[in-house]
PDB file of C-alpha atoms in Angstrom:
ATOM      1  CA  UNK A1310      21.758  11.081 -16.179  1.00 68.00           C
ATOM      2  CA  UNK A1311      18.832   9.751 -18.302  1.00 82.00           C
ATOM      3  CA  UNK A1312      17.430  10.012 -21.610  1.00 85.00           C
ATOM      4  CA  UNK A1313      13.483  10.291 -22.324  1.00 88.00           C
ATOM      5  CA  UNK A1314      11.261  12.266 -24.185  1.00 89.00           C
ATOM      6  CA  UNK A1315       8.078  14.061 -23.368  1.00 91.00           C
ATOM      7  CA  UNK A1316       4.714  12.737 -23.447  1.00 92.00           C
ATOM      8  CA  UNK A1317       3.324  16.028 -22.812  1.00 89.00           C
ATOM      9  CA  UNK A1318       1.474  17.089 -26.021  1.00 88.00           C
ATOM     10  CA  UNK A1319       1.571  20.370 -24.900  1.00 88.00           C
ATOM     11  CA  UNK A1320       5.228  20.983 -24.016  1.00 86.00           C
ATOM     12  CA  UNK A1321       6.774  18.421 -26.620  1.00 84.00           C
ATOM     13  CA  UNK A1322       6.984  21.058 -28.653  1.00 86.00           C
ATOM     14  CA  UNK A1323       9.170  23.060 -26.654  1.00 87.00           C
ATOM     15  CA  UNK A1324      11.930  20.153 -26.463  1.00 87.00           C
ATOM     16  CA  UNK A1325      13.659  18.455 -29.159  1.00 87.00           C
ATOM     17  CA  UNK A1326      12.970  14.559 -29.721  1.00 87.00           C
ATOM     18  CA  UNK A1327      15.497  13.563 -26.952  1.00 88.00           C
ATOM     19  CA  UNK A1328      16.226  15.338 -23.934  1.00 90.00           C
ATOM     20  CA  UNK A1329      18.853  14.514 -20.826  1.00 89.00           C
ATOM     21  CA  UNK A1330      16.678  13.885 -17.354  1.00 91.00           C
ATOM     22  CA  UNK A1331      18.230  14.718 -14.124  1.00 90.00           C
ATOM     23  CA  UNK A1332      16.497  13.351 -10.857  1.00 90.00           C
ATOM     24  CA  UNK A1333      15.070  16.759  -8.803  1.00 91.00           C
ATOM     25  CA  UNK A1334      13.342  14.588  -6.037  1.00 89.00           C
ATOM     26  CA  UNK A1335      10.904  12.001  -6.520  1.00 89.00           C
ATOM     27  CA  UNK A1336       8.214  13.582  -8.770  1.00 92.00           C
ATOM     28  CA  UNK A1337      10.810  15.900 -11.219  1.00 93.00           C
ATOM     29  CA  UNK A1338      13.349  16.438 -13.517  1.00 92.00           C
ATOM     30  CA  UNK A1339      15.927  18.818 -14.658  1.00 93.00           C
ATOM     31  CA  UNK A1340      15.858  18.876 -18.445  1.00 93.00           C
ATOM     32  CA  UNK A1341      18.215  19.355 -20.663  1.00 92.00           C
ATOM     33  CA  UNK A1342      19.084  19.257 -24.579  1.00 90.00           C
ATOM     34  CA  UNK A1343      23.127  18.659 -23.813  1.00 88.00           C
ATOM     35  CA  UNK A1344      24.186  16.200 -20.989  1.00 85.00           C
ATOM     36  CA  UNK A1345      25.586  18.712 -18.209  1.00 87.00           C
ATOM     37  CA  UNK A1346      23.006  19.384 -15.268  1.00 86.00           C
ATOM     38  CA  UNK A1347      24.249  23.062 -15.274  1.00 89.00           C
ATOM     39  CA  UNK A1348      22.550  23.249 -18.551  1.00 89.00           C
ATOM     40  CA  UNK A1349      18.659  22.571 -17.807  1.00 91.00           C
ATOM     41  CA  UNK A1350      15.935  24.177 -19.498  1.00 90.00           C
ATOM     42  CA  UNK A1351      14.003  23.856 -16.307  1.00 91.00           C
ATOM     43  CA  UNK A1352      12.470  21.188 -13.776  1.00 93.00           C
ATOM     44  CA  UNK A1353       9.477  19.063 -14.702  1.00 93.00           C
ATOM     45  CA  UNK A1354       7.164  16.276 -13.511  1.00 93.00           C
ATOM     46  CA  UNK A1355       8.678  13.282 -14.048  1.00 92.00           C
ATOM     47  CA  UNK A1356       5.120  11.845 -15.592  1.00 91.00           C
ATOM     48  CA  UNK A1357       5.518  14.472 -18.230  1.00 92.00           C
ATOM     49  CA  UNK A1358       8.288  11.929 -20.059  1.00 91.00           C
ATOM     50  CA  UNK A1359       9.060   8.759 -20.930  1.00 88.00           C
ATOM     51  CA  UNK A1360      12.737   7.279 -20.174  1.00 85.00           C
ATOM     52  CA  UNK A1361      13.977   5.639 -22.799  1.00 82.00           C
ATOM     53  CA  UNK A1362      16.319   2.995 -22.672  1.00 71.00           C
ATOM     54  CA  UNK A1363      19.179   2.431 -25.113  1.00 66.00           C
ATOM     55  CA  UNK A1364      20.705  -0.303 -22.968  1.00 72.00           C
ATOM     56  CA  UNK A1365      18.855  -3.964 -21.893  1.00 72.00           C
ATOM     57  CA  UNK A1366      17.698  -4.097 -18.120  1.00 75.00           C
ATOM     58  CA  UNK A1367      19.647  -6.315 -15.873  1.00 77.00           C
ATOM     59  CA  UNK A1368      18.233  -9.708 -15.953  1.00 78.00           C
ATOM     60  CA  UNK A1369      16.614 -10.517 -12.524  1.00 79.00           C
ATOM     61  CA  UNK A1370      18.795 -12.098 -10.189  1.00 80.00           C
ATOM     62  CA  UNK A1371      18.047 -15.525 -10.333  1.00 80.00           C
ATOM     63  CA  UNK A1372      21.066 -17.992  -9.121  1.00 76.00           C
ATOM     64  CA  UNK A1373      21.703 -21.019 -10.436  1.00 77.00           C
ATOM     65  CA  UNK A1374      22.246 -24.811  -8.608  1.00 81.00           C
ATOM     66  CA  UNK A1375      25.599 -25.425  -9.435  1.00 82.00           C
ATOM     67  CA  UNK A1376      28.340 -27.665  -7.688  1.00 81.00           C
ATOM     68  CA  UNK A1377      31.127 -24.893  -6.359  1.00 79.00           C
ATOM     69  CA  UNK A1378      34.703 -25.067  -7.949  1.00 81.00           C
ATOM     70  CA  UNK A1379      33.199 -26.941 -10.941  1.00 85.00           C
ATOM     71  CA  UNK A1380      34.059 -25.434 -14.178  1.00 90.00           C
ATOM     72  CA  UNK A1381      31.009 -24.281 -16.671  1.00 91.00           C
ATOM     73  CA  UNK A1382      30.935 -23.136 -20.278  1.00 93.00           C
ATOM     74  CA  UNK A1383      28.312 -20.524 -20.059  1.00 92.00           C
ATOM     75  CA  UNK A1384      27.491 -17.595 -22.225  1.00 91.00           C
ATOM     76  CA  UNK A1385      27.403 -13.841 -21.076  1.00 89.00           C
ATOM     77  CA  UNK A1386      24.195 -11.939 -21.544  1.00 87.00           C
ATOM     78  CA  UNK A1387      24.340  -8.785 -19.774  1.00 83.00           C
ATOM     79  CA  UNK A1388      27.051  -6.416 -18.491  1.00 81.00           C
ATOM     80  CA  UNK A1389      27.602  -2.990 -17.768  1.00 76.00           C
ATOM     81  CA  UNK A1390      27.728  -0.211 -21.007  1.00 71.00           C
ATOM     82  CA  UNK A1391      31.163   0.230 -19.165  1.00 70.00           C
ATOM     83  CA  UNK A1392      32.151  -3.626 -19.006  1.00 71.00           C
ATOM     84  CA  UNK A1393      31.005  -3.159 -23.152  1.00 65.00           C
ATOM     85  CA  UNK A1394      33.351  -0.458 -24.277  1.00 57.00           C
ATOM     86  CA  UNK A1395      35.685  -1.851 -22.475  1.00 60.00           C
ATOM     87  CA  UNK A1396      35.718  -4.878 -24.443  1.00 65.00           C
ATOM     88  CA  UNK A1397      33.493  -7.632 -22.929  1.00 70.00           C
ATOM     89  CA  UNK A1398      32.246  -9.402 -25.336  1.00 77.00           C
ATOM     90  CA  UNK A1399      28.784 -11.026 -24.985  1.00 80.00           C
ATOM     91  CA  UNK A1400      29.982 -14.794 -25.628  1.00 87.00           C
ATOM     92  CA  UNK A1401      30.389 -18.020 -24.371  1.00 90.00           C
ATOM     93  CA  UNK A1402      33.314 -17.824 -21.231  1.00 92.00           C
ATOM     94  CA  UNK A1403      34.288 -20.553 -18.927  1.00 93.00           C
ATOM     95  CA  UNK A1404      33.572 -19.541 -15.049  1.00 90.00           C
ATOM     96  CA  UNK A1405      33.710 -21.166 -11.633  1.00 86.00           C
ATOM     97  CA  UNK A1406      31.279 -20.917  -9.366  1.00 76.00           C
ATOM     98  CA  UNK A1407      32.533 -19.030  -6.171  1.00 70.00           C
ATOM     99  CA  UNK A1408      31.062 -16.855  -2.695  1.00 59.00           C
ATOM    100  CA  UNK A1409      27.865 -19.105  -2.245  1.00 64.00           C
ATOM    101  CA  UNK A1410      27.727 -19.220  -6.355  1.00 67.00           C
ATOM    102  CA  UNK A1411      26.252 -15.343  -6.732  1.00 80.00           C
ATOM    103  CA  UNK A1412      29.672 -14.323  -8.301  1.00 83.00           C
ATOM    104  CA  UNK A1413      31.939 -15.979 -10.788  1.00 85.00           C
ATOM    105  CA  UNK A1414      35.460 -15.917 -11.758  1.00 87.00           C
ATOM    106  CA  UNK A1415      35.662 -16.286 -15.664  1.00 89.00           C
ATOM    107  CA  UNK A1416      38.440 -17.127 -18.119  1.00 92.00           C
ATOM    108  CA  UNK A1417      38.518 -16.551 -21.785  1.00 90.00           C
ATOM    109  CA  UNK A1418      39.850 -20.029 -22.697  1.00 91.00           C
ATOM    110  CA  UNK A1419      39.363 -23.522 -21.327  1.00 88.00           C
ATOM    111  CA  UNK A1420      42.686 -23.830 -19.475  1.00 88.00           C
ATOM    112  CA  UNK A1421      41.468 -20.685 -17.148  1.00 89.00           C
ATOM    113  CA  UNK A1422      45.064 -19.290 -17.812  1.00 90.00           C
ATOM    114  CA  UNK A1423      43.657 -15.645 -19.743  1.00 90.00           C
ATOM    115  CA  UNK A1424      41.479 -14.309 -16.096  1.00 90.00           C
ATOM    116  CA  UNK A1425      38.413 -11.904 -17.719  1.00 87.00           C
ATOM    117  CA  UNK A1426      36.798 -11.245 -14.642  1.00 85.00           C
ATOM    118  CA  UNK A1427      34.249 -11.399 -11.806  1.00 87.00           C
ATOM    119  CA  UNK A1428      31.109 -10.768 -13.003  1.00 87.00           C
ATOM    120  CA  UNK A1429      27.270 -11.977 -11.159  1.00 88.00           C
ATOM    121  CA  UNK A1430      25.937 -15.264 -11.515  1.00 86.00           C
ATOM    122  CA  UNK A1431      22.869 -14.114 -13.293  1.00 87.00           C
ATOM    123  CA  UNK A1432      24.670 -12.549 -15.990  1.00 87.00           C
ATOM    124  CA  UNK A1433      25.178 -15.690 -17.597  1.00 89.00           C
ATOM    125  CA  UNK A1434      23.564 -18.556 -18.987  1.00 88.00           C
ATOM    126  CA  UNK A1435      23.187 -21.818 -20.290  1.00 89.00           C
ATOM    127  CA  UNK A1436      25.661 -23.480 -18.368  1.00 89.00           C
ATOM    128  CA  UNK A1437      27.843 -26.221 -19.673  1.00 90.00           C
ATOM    129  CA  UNK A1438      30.133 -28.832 -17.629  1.00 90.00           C
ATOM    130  CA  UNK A1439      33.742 -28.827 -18.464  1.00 88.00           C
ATOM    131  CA  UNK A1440      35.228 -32.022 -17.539  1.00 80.00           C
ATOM    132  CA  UNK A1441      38.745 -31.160 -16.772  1.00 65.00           C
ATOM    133  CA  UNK A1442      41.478 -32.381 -19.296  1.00 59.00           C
ATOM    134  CA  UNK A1443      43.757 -34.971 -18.346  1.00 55.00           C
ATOM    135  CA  UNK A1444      47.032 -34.825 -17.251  1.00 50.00           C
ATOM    136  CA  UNK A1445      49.483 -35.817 -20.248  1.00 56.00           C
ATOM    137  CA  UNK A1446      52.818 -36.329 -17.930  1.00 56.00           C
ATOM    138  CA  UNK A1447      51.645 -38.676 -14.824  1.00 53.00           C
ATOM    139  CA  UNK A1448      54.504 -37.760 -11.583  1.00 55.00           C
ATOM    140  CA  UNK A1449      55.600 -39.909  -9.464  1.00 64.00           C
ATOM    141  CA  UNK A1450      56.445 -38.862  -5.635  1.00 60.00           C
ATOM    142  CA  UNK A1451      59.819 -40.376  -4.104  1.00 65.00           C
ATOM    143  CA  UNK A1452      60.029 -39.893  -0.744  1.00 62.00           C
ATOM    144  CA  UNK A1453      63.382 -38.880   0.493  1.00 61.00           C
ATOM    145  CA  UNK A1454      64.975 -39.783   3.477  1.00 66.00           C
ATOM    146  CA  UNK A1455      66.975 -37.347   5.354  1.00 65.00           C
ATOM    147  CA  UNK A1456      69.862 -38.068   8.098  1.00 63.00           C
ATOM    148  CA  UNK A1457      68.965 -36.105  10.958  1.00 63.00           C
ATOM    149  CA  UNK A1458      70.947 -33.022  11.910  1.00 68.00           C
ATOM    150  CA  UNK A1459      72.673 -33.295  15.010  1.00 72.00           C
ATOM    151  CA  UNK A1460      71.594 -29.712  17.370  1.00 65.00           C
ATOM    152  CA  UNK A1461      72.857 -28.480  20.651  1.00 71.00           C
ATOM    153  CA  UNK A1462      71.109 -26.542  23.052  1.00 72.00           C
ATOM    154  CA  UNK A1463      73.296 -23.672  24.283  1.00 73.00           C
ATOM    155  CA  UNK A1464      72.428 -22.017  27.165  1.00 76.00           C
ATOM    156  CA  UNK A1465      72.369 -17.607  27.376  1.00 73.00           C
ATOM    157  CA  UNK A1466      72.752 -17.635  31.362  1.00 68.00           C
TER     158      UNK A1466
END
């Protein structure tokens, strides 16, 4: 479903300011002053509107050079109207860079404990390195030696 409005001076009387489009084919639409298909006030050429957008396009898909499992402060600038309502916030996140760096994992805070996501590489920008925080307890290993256990083959036959 689309929104537009016509560019016909002719018919833009007939339609109010803002009408829902339906694909019919390549060269028309199924218009329509409520969203439900069912509901069309007939079928149109498409060059007889004009979409309009209430939503940014997708940036183009251009994938950054970044060193894999590193982890970036970048800043989300496109998602989904459904990623939106549901609460994806356009703002910095920290990702790693994963599957040949076109996706990435993100995390909400710098410890990558509160998981977000998987969103595409090009949906973010100006990437930051995190250098990871050090350790504040340093472990030793101690190597324990073991007796061995004494086994005895049994024989079945």
């Amino acid at each position: 479903m689309l929104q537009g409005k016509c560019v016909d001076p002719e018919l833009a009387g007939s339609f109010p300011e803002t009408v829902y489009l339906f694909p019919n084919g390549a060269a028309h639409y199924y218009v329509s002053r409520f969203p439900n298909e069912a509901a069309h006030m007939g079928c149109f050429q498409k060059e007889k509107f004009e979409l309009i957008y209430d939503w940014p396009p997708e940036p183009p898909a251009i994938i950054p050079k970044l060193k894999h499992e590193q982890v970036y402060k970048a800043k989300l600038i496109w998602s989904t109207k459904w990623y939106k309502k549901a609460g994806r916030e356009w703002k910095h996140y920290y990702v790693i860079a994963k599957d040949h760096q076109k996706n990435f994992t993100f995390f909400e805070d710098e410890q990558l404990t509160k998981l977000c996501g998987c969103f595409p590489a090009h949906w973010f920008t100006d990437y930051q390195p995190v250098e990871p925080a050090p350790m504040e307890e340093s472990f030793e290993m101690e190597l324990i030696e073991e007796e061995p256990a004494n086994f005895e083959q049994m024989s079945l036959f």
